[in-house]
mmCIF file of C-alpha atoms in Angstrom:
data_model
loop_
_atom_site.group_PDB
_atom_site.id
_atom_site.type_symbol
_atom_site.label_atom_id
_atom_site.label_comp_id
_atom_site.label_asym_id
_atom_site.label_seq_id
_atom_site.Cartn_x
_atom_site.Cartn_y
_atom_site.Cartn_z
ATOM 1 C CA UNK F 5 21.182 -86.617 -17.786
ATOM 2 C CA UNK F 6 19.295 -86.627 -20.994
ATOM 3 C CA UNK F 7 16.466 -84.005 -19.335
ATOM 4 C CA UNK F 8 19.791 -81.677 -19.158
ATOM 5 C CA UNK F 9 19.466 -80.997 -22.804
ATOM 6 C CA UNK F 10 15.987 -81.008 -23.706
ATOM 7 C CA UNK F 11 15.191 -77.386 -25.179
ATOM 8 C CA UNK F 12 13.015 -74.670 -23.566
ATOM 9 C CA UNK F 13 11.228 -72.688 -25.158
ATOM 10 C CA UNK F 14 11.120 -69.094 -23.510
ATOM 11 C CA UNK F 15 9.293 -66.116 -23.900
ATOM 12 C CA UNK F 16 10.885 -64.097 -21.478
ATOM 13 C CA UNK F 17 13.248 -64.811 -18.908
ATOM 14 C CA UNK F 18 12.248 -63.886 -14.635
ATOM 15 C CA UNK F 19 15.146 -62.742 -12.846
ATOM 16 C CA UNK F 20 17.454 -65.819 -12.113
ATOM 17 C CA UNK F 21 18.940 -64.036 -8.900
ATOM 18 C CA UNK F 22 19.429 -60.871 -7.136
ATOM 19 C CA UNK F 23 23.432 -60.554 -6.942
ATOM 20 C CA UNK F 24 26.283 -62.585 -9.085
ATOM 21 C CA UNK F 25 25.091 -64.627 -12.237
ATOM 22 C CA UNK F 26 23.955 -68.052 -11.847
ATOM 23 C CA UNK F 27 24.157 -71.500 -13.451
ATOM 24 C CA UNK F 28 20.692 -73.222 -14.214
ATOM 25 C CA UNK F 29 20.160 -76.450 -15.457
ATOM 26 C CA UNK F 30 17.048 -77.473 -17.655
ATOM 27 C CA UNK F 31 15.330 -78.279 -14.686
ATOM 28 C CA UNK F 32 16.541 -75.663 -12.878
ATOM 29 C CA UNK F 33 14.803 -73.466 -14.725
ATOM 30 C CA UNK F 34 11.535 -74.909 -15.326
ATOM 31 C CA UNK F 35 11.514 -75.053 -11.491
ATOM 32 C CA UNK F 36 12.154 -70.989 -11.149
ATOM 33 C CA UNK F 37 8.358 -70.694 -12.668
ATOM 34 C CA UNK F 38 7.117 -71.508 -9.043
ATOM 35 C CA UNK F 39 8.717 -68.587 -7.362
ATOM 36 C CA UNK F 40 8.877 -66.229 -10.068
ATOM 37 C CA UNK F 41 7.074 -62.520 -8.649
ATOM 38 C CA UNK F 42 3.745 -61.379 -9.831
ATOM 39 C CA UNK F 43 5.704 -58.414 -11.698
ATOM 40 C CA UNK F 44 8.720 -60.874 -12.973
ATOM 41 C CA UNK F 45 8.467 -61.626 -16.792
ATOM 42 C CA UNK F 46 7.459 -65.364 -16.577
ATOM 43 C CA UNK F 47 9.932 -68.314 -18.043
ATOM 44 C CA UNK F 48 7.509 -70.931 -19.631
ATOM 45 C CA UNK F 49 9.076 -74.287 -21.150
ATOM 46 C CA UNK F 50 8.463 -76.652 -23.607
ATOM 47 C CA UNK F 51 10.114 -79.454 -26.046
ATOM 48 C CA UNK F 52 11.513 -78.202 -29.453
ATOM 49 C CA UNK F 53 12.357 -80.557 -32.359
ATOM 50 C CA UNK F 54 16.346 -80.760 -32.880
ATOM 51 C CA UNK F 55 17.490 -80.515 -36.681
ATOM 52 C CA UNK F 56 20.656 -80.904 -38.553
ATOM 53 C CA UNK F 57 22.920 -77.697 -38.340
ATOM 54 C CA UNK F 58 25.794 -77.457 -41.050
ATOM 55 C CA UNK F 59 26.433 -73.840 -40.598
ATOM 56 C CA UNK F 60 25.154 -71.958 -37.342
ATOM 57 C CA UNK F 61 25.258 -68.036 -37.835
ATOM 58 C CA UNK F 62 25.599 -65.994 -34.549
ATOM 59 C CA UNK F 63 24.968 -62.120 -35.011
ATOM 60 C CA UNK F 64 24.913 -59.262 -32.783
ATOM 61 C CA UNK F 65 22.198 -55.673 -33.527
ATOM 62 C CA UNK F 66 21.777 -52.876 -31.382
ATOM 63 C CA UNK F 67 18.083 -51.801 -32.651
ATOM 64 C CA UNK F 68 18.311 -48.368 -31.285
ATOM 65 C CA UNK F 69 15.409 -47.812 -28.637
ATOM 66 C CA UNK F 70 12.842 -49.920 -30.364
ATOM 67 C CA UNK F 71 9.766 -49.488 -28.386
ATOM 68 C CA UNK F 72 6.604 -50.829 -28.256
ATOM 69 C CA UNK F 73 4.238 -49.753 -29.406
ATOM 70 C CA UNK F 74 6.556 -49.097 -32.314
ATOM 71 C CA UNK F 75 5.652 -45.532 -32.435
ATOM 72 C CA UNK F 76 6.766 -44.337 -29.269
ATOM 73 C CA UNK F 77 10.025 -43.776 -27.527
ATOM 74 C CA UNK F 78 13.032 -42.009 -28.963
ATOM 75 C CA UNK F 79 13.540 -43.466 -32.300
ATOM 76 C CA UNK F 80 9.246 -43.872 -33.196
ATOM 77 C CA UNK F 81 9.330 -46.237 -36.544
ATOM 78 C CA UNK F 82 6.729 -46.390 -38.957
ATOM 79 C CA UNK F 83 4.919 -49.469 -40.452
ATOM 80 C CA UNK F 84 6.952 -49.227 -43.199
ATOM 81 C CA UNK F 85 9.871 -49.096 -40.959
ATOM 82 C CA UNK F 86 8.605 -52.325 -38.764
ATOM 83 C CA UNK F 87 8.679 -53.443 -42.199
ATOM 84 C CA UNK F 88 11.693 -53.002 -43.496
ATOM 85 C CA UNK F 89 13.521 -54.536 -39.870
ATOM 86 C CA UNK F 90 11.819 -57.610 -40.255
ATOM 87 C CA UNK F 91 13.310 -57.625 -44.165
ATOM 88 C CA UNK F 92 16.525 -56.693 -42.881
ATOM 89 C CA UNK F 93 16.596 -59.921 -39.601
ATOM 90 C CA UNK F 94 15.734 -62.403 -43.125
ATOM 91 C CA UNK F 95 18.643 -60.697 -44.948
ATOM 92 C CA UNK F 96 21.129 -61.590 -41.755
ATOM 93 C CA UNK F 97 19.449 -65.308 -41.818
ATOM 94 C CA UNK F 98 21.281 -66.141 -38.324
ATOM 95 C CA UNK F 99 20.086 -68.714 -35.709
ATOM 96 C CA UNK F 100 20.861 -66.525 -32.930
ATOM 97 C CA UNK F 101 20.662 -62.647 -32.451
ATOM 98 C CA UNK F 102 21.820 -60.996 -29.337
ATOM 99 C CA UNK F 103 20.195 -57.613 -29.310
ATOM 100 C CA UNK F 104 20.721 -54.536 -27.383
ATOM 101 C CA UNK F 105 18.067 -51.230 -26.720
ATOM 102 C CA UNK F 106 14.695 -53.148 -26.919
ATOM 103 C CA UNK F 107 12.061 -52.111 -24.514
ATOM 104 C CA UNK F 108 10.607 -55.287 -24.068
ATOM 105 C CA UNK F 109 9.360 -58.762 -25.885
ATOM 106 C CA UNK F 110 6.590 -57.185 -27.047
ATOM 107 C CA UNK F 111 8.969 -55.202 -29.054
ATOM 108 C CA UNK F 112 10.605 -57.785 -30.345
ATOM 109 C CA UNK F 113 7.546 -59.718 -31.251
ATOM 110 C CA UNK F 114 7.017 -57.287 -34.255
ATOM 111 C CA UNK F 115 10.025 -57.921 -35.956
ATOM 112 C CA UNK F 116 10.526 -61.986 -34.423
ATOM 113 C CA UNK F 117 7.096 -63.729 -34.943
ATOM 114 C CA UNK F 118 7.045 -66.005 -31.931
ATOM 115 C CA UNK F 119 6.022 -69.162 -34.297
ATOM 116 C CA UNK F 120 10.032 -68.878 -35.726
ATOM 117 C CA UNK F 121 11.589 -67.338 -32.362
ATOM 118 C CA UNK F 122 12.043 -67.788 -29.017
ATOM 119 C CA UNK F 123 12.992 -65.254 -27.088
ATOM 120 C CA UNK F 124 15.375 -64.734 -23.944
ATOM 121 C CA UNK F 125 14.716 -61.216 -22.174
ATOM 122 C CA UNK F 126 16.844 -59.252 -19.721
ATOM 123 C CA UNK F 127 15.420 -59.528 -16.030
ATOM 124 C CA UNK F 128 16.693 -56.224 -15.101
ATOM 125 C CA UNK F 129 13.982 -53.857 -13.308
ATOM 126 C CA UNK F 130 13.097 -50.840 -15.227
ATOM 127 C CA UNK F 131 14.898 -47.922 -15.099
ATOM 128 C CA UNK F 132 13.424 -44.153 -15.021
ATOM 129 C CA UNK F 133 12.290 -42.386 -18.380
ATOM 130 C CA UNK F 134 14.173 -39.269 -19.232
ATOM 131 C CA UNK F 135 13.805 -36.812 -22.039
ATOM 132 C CA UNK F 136 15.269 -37.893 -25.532
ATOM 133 C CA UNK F 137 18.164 -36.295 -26.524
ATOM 134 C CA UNK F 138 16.891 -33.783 -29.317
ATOM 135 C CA UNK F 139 13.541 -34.899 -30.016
ATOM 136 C CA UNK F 140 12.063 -34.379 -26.425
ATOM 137 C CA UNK F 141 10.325 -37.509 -27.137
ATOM 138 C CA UNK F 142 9.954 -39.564 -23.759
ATOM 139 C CA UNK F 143 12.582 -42.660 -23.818
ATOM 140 C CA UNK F 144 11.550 -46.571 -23.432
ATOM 141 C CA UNK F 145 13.680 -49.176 -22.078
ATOM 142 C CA UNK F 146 17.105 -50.185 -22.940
ATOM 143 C CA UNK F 147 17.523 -53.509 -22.332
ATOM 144 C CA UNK F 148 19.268 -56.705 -23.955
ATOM 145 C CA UNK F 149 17.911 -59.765 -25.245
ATOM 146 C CA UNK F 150 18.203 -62.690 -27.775
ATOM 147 C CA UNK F 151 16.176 -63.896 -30.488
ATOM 148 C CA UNK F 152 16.764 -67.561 -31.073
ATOM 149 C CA UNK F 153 15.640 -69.264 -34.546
ATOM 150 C CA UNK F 154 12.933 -71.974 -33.404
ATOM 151 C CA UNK F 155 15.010 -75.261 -33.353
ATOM 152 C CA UNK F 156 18.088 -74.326 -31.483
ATOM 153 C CA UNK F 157 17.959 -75.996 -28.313
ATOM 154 C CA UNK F 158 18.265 -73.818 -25.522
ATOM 155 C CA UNK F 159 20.736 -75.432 -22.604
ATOM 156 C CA UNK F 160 21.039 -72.629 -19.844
ATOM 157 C CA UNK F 161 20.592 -69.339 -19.212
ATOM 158 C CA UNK F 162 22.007 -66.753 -16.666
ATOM 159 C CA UNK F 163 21.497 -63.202 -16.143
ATOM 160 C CA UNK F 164 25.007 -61.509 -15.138
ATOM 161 C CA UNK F 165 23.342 -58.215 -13.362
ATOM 162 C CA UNK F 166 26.924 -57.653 -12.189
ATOM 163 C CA UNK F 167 27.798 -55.640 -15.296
ATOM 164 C CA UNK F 168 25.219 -53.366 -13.923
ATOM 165 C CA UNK F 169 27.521 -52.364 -10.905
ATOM 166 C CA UNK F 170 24.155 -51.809 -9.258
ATOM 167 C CA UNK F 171 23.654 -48.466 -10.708
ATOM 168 C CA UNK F 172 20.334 -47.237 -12.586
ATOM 169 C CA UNK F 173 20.669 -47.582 -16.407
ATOM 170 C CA UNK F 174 23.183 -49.339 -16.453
ATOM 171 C CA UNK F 175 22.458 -52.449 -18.104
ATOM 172 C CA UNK F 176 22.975 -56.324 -17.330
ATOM 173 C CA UNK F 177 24.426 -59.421 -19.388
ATOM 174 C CA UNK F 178 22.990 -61.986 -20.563
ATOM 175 C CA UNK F 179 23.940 -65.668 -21.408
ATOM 176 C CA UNK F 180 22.609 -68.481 -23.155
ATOM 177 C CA UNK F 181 24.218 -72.002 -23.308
ATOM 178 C CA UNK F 182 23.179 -73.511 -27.207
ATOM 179 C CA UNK F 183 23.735 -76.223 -28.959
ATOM 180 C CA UNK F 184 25.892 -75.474 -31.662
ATOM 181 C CA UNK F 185 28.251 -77.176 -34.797
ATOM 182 C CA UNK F 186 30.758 -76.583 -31.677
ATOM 183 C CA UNK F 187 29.148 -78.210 -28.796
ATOM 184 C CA UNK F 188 27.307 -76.587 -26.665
ATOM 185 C CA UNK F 189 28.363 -73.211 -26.431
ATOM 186 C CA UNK F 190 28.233 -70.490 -23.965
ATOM 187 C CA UNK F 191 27.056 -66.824 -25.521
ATOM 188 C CA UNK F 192 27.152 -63.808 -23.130
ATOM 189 C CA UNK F 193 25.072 -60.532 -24.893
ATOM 190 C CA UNK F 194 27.001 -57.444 -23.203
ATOM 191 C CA UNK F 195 26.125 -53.460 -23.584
ATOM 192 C CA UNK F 196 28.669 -51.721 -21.907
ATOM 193 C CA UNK F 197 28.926 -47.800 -21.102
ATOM 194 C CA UNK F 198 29.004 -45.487 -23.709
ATOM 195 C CA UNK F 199 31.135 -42.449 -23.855
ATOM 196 C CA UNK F 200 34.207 -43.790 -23.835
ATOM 197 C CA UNK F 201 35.995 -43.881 -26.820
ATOM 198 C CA UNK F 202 39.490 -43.150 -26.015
ATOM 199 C CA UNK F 203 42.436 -46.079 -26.952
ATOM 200 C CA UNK F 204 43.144 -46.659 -23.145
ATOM 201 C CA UNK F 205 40.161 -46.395 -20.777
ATOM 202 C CA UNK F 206 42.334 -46.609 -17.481
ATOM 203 C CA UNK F 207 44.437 -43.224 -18.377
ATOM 204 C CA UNK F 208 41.066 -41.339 -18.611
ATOM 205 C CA UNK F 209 39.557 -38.883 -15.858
ATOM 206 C CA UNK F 210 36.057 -39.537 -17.677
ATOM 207 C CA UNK F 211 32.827 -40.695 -16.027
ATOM 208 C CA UNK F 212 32.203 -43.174 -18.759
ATOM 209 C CA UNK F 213 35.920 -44.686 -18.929
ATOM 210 C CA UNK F 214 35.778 -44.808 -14.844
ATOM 211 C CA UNK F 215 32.618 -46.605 -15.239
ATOM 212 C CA UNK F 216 34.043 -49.216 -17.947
ATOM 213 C CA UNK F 217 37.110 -49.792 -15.994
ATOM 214 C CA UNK F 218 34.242 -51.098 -13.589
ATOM 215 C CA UNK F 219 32.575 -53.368 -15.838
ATOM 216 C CA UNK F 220 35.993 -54.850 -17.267
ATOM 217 C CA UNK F 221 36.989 -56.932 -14.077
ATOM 218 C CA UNK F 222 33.523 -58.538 -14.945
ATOM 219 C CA UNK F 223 33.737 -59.541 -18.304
ATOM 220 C CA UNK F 224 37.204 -60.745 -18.059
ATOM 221 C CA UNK F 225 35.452 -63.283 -14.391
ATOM 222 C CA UNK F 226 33.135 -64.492 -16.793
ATOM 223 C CA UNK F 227 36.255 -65.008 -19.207
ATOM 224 C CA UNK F 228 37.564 -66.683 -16.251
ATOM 225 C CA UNK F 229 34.994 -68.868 -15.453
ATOM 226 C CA UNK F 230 34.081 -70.630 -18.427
ATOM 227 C CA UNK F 231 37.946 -70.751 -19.641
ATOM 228 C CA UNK F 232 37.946 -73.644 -17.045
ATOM 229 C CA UNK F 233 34.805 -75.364 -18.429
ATOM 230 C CA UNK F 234 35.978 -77.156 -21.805
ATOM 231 C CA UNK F 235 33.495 -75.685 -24.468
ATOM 232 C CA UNK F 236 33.739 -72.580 -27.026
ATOM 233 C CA UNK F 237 31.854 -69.431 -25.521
ATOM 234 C CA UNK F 238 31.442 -65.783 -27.201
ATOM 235 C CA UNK F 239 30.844 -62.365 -26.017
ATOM 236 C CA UNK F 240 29.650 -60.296 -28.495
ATOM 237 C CA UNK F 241 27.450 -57.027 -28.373
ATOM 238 C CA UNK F 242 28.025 -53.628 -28.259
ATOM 239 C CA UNK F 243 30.682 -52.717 -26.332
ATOM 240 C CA UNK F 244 30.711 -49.072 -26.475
ATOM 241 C CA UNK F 245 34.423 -49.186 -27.213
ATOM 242 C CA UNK F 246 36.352 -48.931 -30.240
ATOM 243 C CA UNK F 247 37.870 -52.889 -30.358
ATOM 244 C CA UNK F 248 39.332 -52.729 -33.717
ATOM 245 C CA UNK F 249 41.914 -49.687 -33.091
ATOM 246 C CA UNK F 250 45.349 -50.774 -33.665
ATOM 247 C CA UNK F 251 45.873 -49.459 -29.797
ATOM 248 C CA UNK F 252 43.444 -50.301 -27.948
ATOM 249 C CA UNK F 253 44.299 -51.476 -24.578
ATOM 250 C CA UNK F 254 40.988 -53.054 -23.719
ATOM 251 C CA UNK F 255 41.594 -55.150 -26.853
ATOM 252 C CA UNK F 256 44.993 -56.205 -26.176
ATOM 253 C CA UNK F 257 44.049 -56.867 -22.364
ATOM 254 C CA UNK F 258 40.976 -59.055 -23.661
ATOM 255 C CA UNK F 259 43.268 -60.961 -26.283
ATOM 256 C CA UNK F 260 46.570 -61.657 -24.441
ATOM 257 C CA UNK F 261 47.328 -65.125 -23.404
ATOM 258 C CA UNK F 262 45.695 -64.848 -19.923
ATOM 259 C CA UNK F 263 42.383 -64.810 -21.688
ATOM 260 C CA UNK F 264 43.034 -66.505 -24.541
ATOM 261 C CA UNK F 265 40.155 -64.684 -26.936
ATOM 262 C CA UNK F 266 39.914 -63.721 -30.484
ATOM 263 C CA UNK F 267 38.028 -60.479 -31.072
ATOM 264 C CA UNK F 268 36.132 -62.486 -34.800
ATOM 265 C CA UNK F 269 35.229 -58.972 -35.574
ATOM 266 C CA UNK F 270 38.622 -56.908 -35.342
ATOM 267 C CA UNK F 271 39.373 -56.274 -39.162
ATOM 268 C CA UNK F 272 35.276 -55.561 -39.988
ATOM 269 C CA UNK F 273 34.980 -51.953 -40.943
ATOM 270 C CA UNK F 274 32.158 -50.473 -39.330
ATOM 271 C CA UNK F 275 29.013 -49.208 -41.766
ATOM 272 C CA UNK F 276 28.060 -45.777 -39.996
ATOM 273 C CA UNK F 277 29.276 -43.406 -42.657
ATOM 274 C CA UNK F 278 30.348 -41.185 -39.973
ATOM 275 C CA UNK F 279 32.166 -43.363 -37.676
ATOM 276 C CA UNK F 280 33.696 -46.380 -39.435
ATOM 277 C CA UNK F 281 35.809 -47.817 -36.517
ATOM 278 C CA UNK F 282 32.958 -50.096 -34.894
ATOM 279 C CA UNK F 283 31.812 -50.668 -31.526
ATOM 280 C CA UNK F 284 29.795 -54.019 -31.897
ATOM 281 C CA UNK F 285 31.793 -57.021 -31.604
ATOM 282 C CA UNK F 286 31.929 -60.564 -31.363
ATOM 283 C CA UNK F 287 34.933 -62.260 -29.311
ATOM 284 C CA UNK F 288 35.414 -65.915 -29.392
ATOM 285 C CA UNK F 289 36.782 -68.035 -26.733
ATOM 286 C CA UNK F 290 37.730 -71.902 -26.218
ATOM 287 C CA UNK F 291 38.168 -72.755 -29.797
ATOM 288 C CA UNK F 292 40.731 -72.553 -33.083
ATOM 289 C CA UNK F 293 38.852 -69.042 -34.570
ATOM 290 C CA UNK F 294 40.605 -68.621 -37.337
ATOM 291 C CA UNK F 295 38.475 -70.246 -39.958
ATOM 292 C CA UNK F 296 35.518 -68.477 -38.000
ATOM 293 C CA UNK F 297 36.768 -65.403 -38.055
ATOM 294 C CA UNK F 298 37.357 -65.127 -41.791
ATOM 295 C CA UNK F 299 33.497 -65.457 -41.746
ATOM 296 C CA UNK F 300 32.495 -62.389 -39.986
ATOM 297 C CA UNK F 301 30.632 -59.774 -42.219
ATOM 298 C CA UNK F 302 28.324 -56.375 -41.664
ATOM 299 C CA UNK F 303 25.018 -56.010 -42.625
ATOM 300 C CA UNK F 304 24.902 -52.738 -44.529
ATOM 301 C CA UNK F 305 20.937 -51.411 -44.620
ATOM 302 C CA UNK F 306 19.567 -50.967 -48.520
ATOM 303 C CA UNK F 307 20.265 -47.818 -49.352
ATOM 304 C CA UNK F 308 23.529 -47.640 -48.091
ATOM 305 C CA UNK F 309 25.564 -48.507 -51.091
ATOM 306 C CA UNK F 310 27.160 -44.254 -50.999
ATOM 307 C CA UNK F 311 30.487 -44.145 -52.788
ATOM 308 C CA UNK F 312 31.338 -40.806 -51.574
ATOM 309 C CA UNK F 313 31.520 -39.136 -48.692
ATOM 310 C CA UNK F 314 30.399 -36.016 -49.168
ATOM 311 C CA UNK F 315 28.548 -34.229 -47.161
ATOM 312 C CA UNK F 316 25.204 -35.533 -49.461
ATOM 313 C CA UNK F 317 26.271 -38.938 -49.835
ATOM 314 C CA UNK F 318 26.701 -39.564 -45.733
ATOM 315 C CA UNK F 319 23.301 -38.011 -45.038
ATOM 316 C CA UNK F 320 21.396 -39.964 -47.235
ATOM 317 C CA UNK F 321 23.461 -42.932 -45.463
ATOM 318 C CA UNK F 322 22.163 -41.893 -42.231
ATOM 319 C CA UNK F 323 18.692 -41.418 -43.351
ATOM 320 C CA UNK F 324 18.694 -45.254 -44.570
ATOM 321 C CA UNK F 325 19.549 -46.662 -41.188
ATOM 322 C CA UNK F 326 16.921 -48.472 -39.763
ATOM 323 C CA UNK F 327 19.335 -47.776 -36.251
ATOM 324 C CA UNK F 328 22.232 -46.407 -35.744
ATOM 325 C CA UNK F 329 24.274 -49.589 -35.735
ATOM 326 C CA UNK F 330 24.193 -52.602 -38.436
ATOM 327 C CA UNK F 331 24.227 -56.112 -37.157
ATOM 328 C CA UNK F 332 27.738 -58.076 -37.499
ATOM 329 C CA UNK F 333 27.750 -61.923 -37.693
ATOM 330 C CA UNK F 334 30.093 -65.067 -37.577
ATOM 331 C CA UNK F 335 29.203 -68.265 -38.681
ATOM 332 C CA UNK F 336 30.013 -71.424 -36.451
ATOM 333 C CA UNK F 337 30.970 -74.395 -38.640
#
């Protein structure tokens, strides 16, 4: 069994199957290379040196439509701007970084140099452009992925295009098995519909909360599924959905004792100066998280450090995002 756990080194990830999420193996997925389509993103494996872990950071950024080249799409950065993302990923100093809205790994690859990452894409087929909202800019991909500190071995992956409900933009999960403090550990990257930001989705007539009451039942099978397997696993991303509101019933669903999750993130106060209840989570499963929770912190961008919030004080906020979301973390231990 030892070929089970050697690591793999990916650069992107080919679509592991065309309906429910699958379970690979190491050599599993060495083997999907053969068959992966000429237009697939190609899997590519290789050993990585283990090392001692003591603490194991696990953080969660929406980038906000980062593109490649970096100057195109809806939110175009600058150099300076490329700049100041890579400054902010060695400020956050995680091993693993589930990320949602990047366009592809060629994105990522200017703010994760591939000799300290590896990278684990979404397999999920492109979706149509459209016109960006305000800026009439022409939009990029949304898609999620994971940068993984070099080092971490890499156990499984799956792609869960489920959460998609086969509809266009929509977009899949995606799940990496590590080797953590814990064990290994099961980590499922989610971005779920946006638009619905009411306490209890199922008592709204709105698209969005129709289409999350979709994408629940899926989450909560995955819940399911590795509930039964005896090791700690995590959701986190950004689900769309305000987690940390006293009522929310998609919180109290998640965390009653049929699913047996802690939402790690649920007392963070969110850093957009404009909407502090936050929408990027990280919910932990199979394991005590009490002492992990109390770890969990938000990654304000420099700049932000407004006192007031006057009218003045929240724009210049805004104007030092690097996106519209800051990463959240928890450390493993």
């Amino acid at each position: 069994m030892t070929n089970l756990y050697k690591a793999l080194l990916f650069t992107s990830v080919a679509v592991l199957s065309a309906g429910c999420s699958t379970h690979n193996t190491a050599s599993d997925l060495v083997n999907q290379n053969a068959l992966a389509q000429p237009t697939s993103a190609v899997m590519v494996a290789s050993e990585q040196g283990s090392h001692e872990i003591s603490g194991f950071k696990v953080a969660t950024w929406n980038t906000e439509h980062f593109a490649y080249p970096s100057d195109t799409g809806c939110k175009p950065r600058t150099s300076d701007e490329i700049a100041a993302m890579k400054a902010y990923v060695a400020e956050i100093d995680a091993n693993v970084i589930a990320l949602q809205e990047v366009a592809s790994t060629q994105a990522l690859g200017l703010i994760f140099p591939e000799s300290e990452w590896d990278l684990v894409f979404s397999g999920r087929s492109d979706s149509p452009a459209y016109e960006c909202r305000e800026s009439g800019f022409t939009s990029t991909q949304q898609k999620v992925a994971f940068a993984i500190r070099k080092g971490t071995r890499i156990l499984d992956v799956q792609q869960n295009d489920q959460l998609a409900l086969h509809k266009i933009g929509l977009r899949y999960g995606l799940a990496v098995t590590l080797e953590t403090p814990l064990g290994p550990t099961a980590i499922l990257n989610v971005h779920l519909k946006s638009g619905c930001f009411v306490d209890d989705y199922t008592a709204s007539d709105k698209g969005s909360c129709q289409t999350l009451a979709q994408q629940v039942p899926v989450l909560e099978q995955w819940l399911v599924e590795h509930q039964s397997l005896a090791m700690p696993y995590i959701v986190l991303g950004d689900f769309n959905h305000r987690l940390a509101s006293a009522d929310n019933y998609l919180a109290s669903r998640l965390t009653s004792d049929k699913y047996h999750v802690d939402i790690a993130t649920q007392h963070l106060v969110g850093c957009h100066p404009r909407y502090p209840e936050p929408i990027d989570h990280i919910l932990m499963g199979g394991v005590k998280a009490a002492s992990i929770a109390s770890t969990a912190q938000v990654y304000k961008y420099e700049g932000m450090d407004g006192n007031t919030q006057d009218e003045k004080s929240v724009k210049a906020q805004e104007k030092a995002m690097l996106s519209d979301h800051c990463a959240v973390s928890i450390t493993l231990m």
